[in-house]
Short mmCIF file of C-alpha atoms (C1' of nucleotides) in Angstrom, two decimals:
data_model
loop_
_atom_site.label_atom_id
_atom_site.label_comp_id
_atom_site.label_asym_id
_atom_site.label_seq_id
_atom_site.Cartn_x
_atom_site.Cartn_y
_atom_site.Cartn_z
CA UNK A 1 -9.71 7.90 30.01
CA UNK A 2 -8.04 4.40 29.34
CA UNK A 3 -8.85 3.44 26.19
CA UNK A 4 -9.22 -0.05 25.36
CA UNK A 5 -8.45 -1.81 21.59
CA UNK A 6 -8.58 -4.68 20.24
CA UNK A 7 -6.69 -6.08 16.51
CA UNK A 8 -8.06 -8.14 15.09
CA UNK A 9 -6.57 -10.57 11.90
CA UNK A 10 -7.96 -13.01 9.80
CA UNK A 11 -5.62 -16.54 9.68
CA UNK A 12 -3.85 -17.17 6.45
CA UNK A 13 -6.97 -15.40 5.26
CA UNK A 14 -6.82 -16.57 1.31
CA UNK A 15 -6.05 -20.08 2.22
CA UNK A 16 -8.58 -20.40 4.91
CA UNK A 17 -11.10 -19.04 2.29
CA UNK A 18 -10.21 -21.90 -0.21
CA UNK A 19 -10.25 -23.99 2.33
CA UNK A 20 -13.62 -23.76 3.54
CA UNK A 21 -14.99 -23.29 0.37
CA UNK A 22 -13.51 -26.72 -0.93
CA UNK A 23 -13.58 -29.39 1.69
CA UNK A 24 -11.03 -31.51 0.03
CA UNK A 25 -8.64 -28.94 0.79
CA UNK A 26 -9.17 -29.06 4.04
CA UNK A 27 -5.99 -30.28 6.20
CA UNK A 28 -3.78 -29.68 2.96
CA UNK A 29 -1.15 -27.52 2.07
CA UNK A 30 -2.65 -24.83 -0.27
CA UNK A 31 -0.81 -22.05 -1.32
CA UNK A 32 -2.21 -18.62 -3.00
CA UNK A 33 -0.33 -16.62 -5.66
CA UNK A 34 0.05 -18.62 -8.67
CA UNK A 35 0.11 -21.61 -10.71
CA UNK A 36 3.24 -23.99 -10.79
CA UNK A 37 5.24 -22.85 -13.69
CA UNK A 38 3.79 -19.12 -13.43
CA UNK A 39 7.13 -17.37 -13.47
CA UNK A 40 7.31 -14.25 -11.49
CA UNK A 41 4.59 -14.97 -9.46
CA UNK A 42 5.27 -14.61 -5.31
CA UNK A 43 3.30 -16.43 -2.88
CA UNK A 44 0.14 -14.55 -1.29
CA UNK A 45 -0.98 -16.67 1.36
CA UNK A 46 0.34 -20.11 2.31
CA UNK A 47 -1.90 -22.13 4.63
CA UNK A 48 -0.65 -23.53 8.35
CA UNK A 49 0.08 -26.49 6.30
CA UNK A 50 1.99 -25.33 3.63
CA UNK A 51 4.14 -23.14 6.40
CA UNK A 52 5.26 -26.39 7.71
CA UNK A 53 7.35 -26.76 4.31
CA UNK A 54 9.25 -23.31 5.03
CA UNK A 55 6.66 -21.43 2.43
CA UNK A 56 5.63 -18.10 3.56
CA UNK A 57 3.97 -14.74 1.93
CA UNK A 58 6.38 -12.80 -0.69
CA UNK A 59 8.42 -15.96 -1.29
CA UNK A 60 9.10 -16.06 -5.17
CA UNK A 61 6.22 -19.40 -6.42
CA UNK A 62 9.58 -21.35 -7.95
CA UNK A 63 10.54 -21.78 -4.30
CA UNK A 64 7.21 -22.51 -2.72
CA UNK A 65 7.26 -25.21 -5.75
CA UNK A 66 10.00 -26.46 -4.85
CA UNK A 67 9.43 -26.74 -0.94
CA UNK A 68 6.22 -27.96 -1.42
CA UNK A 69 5.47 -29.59 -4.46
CA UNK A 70 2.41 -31.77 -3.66
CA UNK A 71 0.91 -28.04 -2.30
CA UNK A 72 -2.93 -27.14 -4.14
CA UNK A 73 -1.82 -24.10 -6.05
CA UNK A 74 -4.55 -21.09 -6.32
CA UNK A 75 -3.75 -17.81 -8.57
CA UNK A 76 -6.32 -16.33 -6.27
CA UNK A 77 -10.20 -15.65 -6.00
CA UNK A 78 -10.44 -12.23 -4.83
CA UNK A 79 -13.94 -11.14 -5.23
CA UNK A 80 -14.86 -14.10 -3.18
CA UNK A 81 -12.28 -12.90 -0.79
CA UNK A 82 -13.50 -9.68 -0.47
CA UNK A 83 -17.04 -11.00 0.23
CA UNK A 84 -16.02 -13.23 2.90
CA UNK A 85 -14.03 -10.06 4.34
CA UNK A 86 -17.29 -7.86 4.39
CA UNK A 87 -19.04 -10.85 6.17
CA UNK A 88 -16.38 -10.73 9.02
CA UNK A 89 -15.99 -6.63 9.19
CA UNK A 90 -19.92 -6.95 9.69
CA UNK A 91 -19.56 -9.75 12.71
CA UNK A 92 -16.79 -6.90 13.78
CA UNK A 93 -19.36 -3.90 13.88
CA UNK A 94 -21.97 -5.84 16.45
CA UNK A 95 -18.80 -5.30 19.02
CA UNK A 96 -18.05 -1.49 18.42
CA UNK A 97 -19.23 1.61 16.74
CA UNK A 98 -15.49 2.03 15.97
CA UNK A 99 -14.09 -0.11 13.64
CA UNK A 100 -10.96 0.98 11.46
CA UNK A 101 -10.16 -1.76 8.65
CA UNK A 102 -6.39 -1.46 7.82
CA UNK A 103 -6.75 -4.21 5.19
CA UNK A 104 -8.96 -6.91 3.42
CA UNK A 105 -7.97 -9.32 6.29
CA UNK A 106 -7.27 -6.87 9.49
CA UNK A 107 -9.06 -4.42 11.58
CA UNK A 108 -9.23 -2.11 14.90
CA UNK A 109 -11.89 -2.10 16.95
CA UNK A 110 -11.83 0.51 19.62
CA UNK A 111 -13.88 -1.53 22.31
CA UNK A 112 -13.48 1.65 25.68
CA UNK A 113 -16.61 1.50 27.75
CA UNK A 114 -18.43 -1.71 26.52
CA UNK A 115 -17.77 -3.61 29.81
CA UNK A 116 -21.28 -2.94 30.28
CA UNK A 117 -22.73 -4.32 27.17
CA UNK A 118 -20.17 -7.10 26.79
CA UNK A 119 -18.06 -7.66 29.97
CA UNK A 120 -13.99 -7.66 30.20
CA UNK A 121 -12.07 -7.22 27.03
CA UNK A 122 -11.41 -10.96 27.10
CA UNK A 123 -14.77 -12.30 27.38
CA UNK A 124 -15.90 -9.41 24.09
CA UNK A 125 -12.77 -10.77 22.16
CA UNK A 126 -14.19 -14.54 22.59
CA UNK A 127 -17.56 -13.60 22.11
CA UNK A 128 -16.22 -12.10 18.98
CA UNK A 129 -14.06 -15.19 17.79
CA UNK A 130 -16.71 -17.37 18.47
CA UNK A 131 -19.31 -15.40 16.00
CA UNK A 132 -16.95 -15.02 13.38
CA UNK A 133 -16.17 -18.62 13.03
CA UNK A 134 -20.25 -19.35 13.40
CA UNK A 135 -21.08 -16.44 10.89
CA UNK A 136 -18.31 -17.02 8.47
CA UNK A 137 -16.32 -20.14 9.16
CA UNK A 138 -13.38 -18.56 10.01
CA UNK A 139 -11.03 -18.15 12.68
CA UNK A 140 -9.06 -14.84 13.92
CA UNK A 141 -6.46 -14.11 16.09
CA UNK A 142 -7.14 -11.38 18.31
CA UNK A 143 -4.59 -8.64 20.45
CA UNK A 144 -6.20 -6.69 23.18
CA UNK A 145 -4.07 -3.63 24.49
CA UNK A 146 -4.48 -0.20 25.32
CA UNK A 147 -2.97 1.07 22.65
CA UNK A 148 -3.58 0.22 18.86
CA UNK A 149 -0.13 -0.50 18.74
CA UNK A 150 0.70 -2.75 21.19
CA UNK A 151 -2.94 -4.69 19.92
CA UNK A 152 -1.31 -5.36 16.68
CA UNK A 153 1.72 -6.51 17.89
CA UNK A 154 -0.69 -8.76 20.51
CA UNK A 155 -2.45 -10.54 17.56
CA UNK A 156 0.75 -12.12 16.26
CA UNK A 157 1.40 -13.11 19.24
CA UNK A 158 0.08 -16.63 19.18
CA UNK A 159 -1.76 -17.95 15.98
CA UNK A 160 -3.79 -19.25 14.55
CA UNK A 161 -6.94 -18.95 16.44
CA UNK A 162 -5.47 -16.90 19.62
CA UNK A 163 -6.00 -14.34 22.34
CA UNK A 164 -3.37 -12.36 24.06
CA UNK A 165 -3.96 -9.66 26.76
CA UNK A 166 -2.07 -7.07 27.19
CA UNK A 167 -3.20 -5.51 30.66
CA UNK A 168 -3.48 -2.19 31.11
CA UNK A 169 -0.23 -0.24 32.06
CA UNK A 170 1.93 -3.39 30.71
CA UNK A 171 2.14 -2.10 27.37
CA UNK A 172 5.96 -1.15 27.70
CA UNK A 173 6.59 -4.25 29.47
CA UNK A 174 5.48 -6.29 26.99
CA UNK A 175 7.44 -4.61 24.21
CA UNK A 176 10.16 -4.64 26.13
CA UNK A 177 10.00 -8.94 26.02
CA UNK A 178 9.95 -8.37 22.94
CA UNK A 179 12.87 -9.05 20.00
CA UNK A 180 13.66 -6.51 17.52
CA UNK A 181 11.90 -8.20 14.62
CA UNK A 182 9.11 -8.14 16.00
CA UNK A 183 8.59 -3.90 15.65
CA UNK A 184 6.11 -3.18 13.41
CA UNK A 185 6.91 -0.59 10.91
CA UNK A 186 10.52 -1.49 11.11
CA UNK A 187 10.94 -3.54 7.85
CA UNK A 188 14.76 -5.16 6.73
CA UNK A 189 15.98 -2.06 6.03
CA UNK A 190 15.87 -0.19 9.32
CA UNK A 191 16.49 -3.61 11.20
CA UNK A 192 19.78 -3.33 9.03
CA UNK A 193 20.36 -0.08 10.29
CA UNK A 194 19.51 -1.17 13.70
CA UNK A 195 21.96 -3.75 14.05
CA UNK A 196 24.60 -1.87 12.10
CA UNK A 197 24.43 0.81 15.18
CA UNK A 198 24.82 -1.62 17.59
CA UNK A 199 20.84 -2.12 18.39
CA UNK A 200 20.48 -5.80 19.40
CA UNK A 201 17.20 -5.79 21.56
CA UNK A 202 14.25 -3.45 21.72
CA UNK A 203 15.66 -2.65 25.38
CA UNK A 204 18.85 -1.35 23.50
CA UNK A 205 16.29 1.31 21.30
CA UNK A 206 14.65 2.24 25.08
CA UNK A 207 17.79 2.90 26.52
CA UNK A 208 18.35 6.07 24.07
CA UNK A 209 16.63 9.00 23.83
CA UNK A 210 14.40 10.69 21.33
CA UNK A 211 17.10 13.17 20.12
CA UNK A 212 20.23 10.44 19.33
CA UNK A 213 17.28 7.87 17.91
CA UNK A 214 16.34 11.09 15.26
CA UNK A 215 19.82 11.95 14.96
CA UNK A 216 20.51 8.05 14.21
CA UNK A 217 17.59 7.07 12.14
CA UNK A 218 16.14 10.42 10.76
CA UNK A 219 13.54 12.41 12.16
CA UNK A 220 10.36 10.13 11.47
CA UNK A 221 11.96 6.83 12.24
CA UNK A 222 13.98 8.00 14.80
CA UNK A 223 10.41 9.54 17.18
CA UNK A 224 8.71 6.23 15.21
CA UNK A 225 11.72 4.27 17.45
CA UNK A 226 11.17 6.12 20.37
CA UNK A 227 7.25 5.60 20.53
CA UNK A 228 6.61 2.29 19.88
CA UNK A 229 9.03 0.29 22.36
CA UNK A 230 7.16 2.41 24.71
CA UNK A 231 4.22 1.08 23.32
CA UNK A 232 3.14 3.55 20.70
CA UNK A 233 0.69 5.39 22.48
CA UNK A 234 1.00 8.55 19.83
CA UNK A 235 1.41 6.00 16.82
CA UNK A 236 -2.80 6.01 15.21
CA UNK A 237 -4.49 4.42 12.21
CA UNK A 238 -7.39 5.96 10.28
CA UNK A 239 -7.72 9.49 11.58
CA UNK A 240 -7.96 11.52 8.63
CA UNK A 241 -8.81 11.45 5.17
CA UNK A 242 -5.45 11.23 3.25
CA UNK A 243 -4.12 12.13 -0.68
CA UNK A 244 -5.54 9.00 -1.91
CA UNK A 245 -4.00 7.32 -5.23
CA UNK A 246 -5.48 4.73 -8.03
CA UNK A 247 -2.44 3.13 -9.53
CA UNK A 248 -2.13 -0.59 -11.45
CA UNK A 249 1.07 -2.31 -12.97
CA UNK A 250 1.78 -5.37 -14.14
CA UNK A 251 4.77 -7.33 -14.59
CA UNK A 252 5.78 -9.43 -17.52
CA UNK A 253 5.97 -13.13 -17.62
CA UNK A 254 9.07 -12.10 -19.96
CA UNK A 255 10.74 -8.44 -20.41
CA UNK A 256 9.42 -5.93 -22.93
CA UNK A 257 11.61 -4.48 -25.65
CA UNK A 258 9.24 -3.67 -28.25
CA UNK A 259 7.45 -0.25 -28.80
CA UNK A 260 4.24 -1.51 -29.67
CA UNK A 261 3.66 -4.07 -26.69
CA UNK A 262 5.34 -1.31 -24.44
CA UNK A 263 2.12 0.60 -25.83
CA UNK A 264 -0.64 -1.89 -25.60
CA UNK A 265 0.50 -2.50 -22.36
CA UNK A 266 0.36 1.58 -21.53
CA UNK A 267 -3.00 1.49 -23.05
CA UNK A 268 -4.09 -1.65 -20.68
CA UNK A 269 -2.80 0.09 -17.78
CA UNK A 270 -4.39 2.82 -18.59
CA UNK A 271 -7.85 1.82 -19.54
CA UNK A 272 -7.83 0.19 -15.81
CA UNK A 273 -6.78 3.25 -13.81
CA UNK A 274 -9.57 5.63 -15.81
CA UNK A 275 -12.12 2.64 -14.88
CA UNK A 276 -11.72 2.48 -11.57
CA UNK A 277 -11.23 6.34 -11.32
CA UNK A 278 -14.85 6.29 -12.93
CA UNK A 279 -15.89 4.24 -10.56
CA UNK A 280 -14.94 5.77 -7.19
CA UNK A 281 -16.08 9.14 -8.69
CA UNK A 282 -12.84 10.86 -8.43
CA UNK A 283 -10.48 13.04 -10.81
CA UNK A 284 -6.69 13.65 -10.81
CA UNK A 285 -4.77 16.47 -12.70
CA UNK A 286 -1.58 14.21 -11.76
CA UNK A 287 -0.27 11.21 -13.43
CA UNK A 288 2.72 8.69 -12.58
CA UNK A 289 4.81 6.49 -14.80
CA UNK A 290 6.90 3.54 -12.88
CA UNK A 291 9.23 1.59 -15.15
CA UNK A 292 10.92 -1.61 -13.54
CA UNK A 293 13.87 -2.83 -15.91
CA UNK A 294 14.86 -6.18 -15.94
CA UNK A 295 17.88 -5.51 -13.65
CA UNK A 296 15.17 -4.57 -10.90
CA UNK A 297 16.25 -0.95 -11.28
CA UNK A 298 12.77 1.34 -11.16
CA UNK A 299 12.19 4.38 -12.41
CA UNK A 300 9.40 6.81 -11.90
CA UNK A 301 8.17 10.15 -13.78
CA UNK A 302 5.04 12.29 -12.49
CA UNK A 303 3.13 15.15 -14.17
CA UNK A 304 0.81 17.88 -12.81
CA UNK A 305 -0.68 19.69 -15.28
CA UNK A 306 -3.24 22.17 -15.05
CA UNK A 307 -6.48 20.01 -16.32
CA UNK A 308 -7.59 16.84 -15.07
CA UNK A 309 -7.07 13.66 -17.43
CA UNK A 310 -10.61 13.57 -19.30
CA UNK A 311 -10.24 10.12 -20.86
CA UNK A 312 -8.50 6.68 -21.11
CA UNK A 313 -7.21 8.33 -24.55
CA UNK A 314 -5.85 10.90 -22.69
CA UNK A 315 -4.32 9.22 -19.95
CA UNK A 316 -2.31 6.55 -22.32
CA UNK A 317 -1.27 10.01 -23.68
CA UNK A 318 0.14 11.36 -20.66
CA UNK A 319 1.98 8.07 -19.91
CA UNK A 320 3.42 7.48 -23.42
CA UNK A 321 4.91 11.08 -22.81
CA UNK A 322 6.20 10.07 -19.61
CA UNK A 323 7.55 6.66 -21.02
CA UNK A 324 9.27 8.61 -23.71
CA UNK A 325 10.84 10.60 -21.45
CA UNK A 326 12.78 7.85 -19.33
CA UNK A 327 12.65 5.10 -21.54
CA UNK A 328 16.05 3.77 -21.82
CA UNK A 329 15.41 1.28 -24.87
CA UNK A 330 18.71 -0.71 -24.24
CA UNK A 331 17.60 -2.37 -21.21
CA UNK A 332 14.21 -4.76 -20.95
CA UNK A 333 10.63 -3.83 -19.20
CA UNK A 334 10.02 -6.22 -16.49
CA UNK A 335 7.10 -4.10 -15.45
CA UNK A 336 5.11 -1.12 -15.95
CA UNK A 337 2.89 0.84 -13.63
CA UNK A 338 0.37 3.87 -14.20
CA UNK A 339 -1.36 5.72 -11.52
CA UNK A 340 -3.38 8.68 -10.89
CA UNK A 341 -2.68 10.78 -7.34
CA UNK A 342 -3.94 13.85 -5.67
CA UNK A 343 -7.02 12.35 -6.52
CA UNK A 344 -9.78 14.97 -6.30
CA UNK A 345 -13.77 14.11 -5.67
CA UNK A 346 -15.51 14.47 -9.19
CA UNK A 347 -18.52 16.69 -7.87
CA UNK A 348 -16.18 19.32 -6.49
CA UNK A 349 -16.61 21.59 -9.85
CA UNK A 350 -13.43 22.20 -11.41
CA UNK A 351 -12.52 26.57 -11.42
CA UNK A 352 -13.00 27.67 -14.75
CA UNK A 353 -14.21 26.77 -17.80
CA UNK A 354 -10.96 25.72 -19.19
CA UNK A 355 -12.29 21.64 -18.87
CA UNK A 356 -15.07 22.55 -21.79
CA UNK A 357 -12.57 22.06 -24.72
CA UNK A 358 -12.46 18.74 -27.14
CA UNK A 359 -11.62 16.44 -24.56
CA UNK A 360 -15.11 16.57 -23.45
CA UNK A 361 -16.41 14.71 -25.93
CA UNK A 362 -14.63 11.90 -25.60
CA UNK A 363 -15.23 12.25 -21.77
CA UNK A 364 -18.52 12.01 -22.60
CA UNK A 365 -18.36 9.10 -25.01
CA UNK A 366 -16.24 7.38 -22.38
CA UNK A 367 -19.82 7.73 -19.69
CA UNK A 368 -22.05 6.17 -22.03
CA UNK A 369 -19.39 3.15 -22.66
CA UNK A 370 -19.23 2.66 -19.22
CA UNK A 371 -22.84 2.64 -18.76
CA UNK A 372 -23.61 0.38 -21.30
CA UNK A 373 -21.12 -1.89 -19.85
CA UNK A 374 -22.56 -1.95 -16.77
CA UNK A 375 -26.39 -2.33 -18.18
CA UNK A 376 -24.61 -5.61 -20.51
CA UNK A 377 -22.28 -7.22 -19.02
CA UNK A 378 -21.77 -9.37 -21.91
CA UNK A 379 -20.64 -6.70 -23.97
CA UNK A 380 -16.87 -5.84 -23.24
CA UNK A 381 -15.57 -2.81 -25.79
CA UNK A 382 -12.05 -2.32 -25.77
CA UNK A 383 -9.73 0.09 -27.85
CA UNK A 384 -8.85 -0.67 -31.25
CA UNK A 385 -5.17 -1.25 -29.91
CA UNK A 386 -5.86 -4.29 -27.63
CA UNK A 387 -6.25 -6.31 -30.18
"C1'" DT B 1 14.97 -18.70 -4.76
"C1'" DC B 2 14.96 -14.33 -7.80
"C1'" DT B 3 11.99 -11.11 -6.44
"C1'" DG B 4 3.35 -9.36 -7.18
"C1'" DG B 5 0.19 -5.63 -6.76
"C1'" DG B 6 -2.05 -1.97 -4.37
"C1'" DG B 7 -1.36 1.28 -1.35
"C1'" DT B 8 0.70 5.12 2.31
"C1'" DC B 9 4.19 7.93 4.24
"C1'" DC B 10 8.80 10.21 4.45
"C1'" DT B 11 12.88 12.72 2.67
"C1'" DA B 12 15.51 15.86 0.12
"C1'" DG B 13 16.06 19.02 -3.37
"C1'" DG B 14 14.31 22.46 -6.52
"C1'" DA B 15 11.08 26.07 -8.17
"C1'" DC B 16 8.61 29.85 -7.06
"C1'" DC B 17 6.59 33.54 -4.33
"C1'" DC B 18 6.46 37.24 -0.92
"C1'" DT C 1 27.89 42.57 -5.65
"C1'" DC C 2 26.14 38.99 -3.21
"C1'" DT C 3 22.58 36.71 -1.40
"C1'" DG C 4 17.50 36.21 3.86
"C1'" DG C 5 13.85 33.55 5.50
"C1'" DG C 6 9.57 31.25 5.30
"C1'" DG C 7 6.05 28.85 2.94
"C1'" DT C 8 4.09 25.91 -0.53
"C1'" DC C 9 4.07 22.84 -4.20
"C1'" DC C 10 6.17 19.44 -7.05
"C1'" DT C 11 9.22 15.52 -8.04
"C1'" DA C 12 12.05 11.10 -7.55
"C1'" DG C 13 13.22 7.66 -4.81
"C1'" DG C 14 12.83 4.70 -0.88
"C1'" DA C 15 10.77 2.15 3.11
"C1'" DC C 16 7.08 -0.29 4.66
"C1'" DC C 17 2.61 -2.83 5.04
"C1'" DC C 18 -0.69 -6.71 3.75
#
DNA sequence: TCTGGGGTCCTAGGACCC
DNA sequence: TCTGGGGTCCTAGGACCC
């Protein structure tokens, strides 16, 4: 059967947020990601108005300063974010049973065989603009294809506020018109690559076979190549449950040399992960160490041991093990990460006994903090090494 | 201009087992 | 003395996305 899709993607999402939220932003550049004179801050949103100037997501802050000085600077409100995103994905579910969020600010919605309820594609996908922006106050551009694919690429195809239709059976045609930037899921790298092998056009990819591309560009990339200028009707979002991971890192307004703020930092990162890993419920026997140096070089160092990590004391162990390990003390942190992967549901029971030793306890001290936390707010207790 | 933070997936090599 | 083939798991690094 033909299947139907539609992407959907929230306009300089952030921005828009601030800007509805504070009318006297309205119709001004405002730009997301930090404070002027934050250093090592990039750009997370710039509004249509602050794009004008040349200032786009990743750019370092200094240069969206610079380009923009008279911009309204925002480190970011992402809780409220996050609320206005549930508000749209719920405007999103009235159109489809299916709905596959890819982000805070994106989603899928598969719309096959709801002519009846809502009409052609086009006449669901303004229906569905037109409650958003009534619901929420914001506007979305929209692709509608019949592949997810294609749908994504068709919702960057005119914004803010657009529509393009992709009929049915024009998928490769409409790739084809298209210029090699514009692949998804080809970043600079493989566009490098592309244009090193003499790749100037997405007609030049569809020209070669599946074999050469592999041969070329590696297995993955190379049937990646091959599928989406055709329109990507293999290439799928959200079918099954994957490894998932709970990582945080930070970077350092300036670069870390000494042991004991290398450590309260390792104990910061890891009192996050553990909370959040509390939170969603889950366990992880492995942990992961990323150092960034200040010459950009990164590092990494995992661990699987046999037991899961039973406690923020724990974890900060694991990673101070791991830092020791690669630390090369001559060169400066710019940032540190710690994560958690293979991350296990906590109410699968572990084999064994072997989790009943000493670390329990603390496990179990570590609950009843969390639960008092939760019960007082107010009440924030934080190791001995924070402060 | 000087490079965030949170993720996922892929690759290649090594260890280990049968 | 020289050395198979397949499978699985782990690790480090890299590419990419928003």
């Amino acid at each position: 059967m033909e299947k139907t899709y539609l992407h959907v993607d929230l306009d300089a999402f952030f921005a828009s947020v601030e800007q509805l939220d504070h009318i006297e932003y309205r119709g001004k550049p405002v730009i997301i990601g930090g404070l002027p004179g934050d250093r090592r801050a990039v750009v997370s949103t710039a509004s249509y108005e602050a794009r004008k100037y040349g200032v786009h997501s990743a750019m370092p802050l200094s240069l969206a300063v610079q380009l923009c000085p008279d911009a309204i600077f925002i480190r970011g409100n992402y809780k409220r974010y996050h609320e206005k995103s549930e508000q749209v994905m719920a405007v999103f579910a009235n159109y489809s049973p299916c709905v596959i969020q890819i982000s805070v600010d994106e989603a899928f919605l598969d719309i096959t065989g709801t002519e009846r309820l809502f009409g052609p594609a086009e006449e669901l996908a303004k229906k569905l603009k037109e409650e958003v922006k009534s619901k929420t106050g914001l506007t979305v551009s929209v692709g509608i294809a019949g592949t997810m694919y294609v749908a994504k690429i068709a919702s960057g195809f005119k914004k803010p506020d657009g529509l393009t239709y992709v009929q049915a059976g024009q998928e490769e045609n409409f790739m084809l018109s298209l210029p090699l930037e514009k692949l998804w899921g080809a970043g600079t790298k493989t566009l490098q690559h592309l244009r090193s092998a003499g790749f100037t056009s997405i007609k030049d990819i569809h020209a070669k076979s599946e074999k050469l591309l592999q041969s070329i560009f590696g297995k993955a990339t190379g049937s990646f190549l091959y599928d989406s200028v055709r329109g990507g009707q293999s290439i799928s979002f959200g079918e099954e449950a994957k490894s998932r991971s709970i990582s945080s890192e930070r970077t350092f307004e300036f670069d870390l040399t000494d042991r004991l703020a290398i450590d309260m930092a390792l104990m910061e990162l890891s009192t996050l992960v553990m909370y959040r890993m509390h939170k969603e419920e889950v366990r992880s026997c492995t942990v992961a160490l990323k150092i960034r140096y200040e010459d950009f070089t990164t590092v990494t160092i995992q661990e699987t041991s046999d037991f899961p990590v039973s406690s923020t004391d724990d974890m900060f162990e694991r990673c101070k093990n791991l830092f020791n390990k690669k630390w090369d003390s001559s060169r400066g942190i710019r940032l540190l990460g710690a994560g958690c992967y293979n991350l296990q549901n906590k109410n699968i029971p572990i084999q064994g006994n072997l989790f009943e030793n000493n670390n329990s306890k603390k496990a179990k001290v570590e609950e009843a903090i969390y639960k008092l936390e939760e019960k007082h707010p107010e009440l924030k207790i934080r190791k001995a090494l924070l402060f």
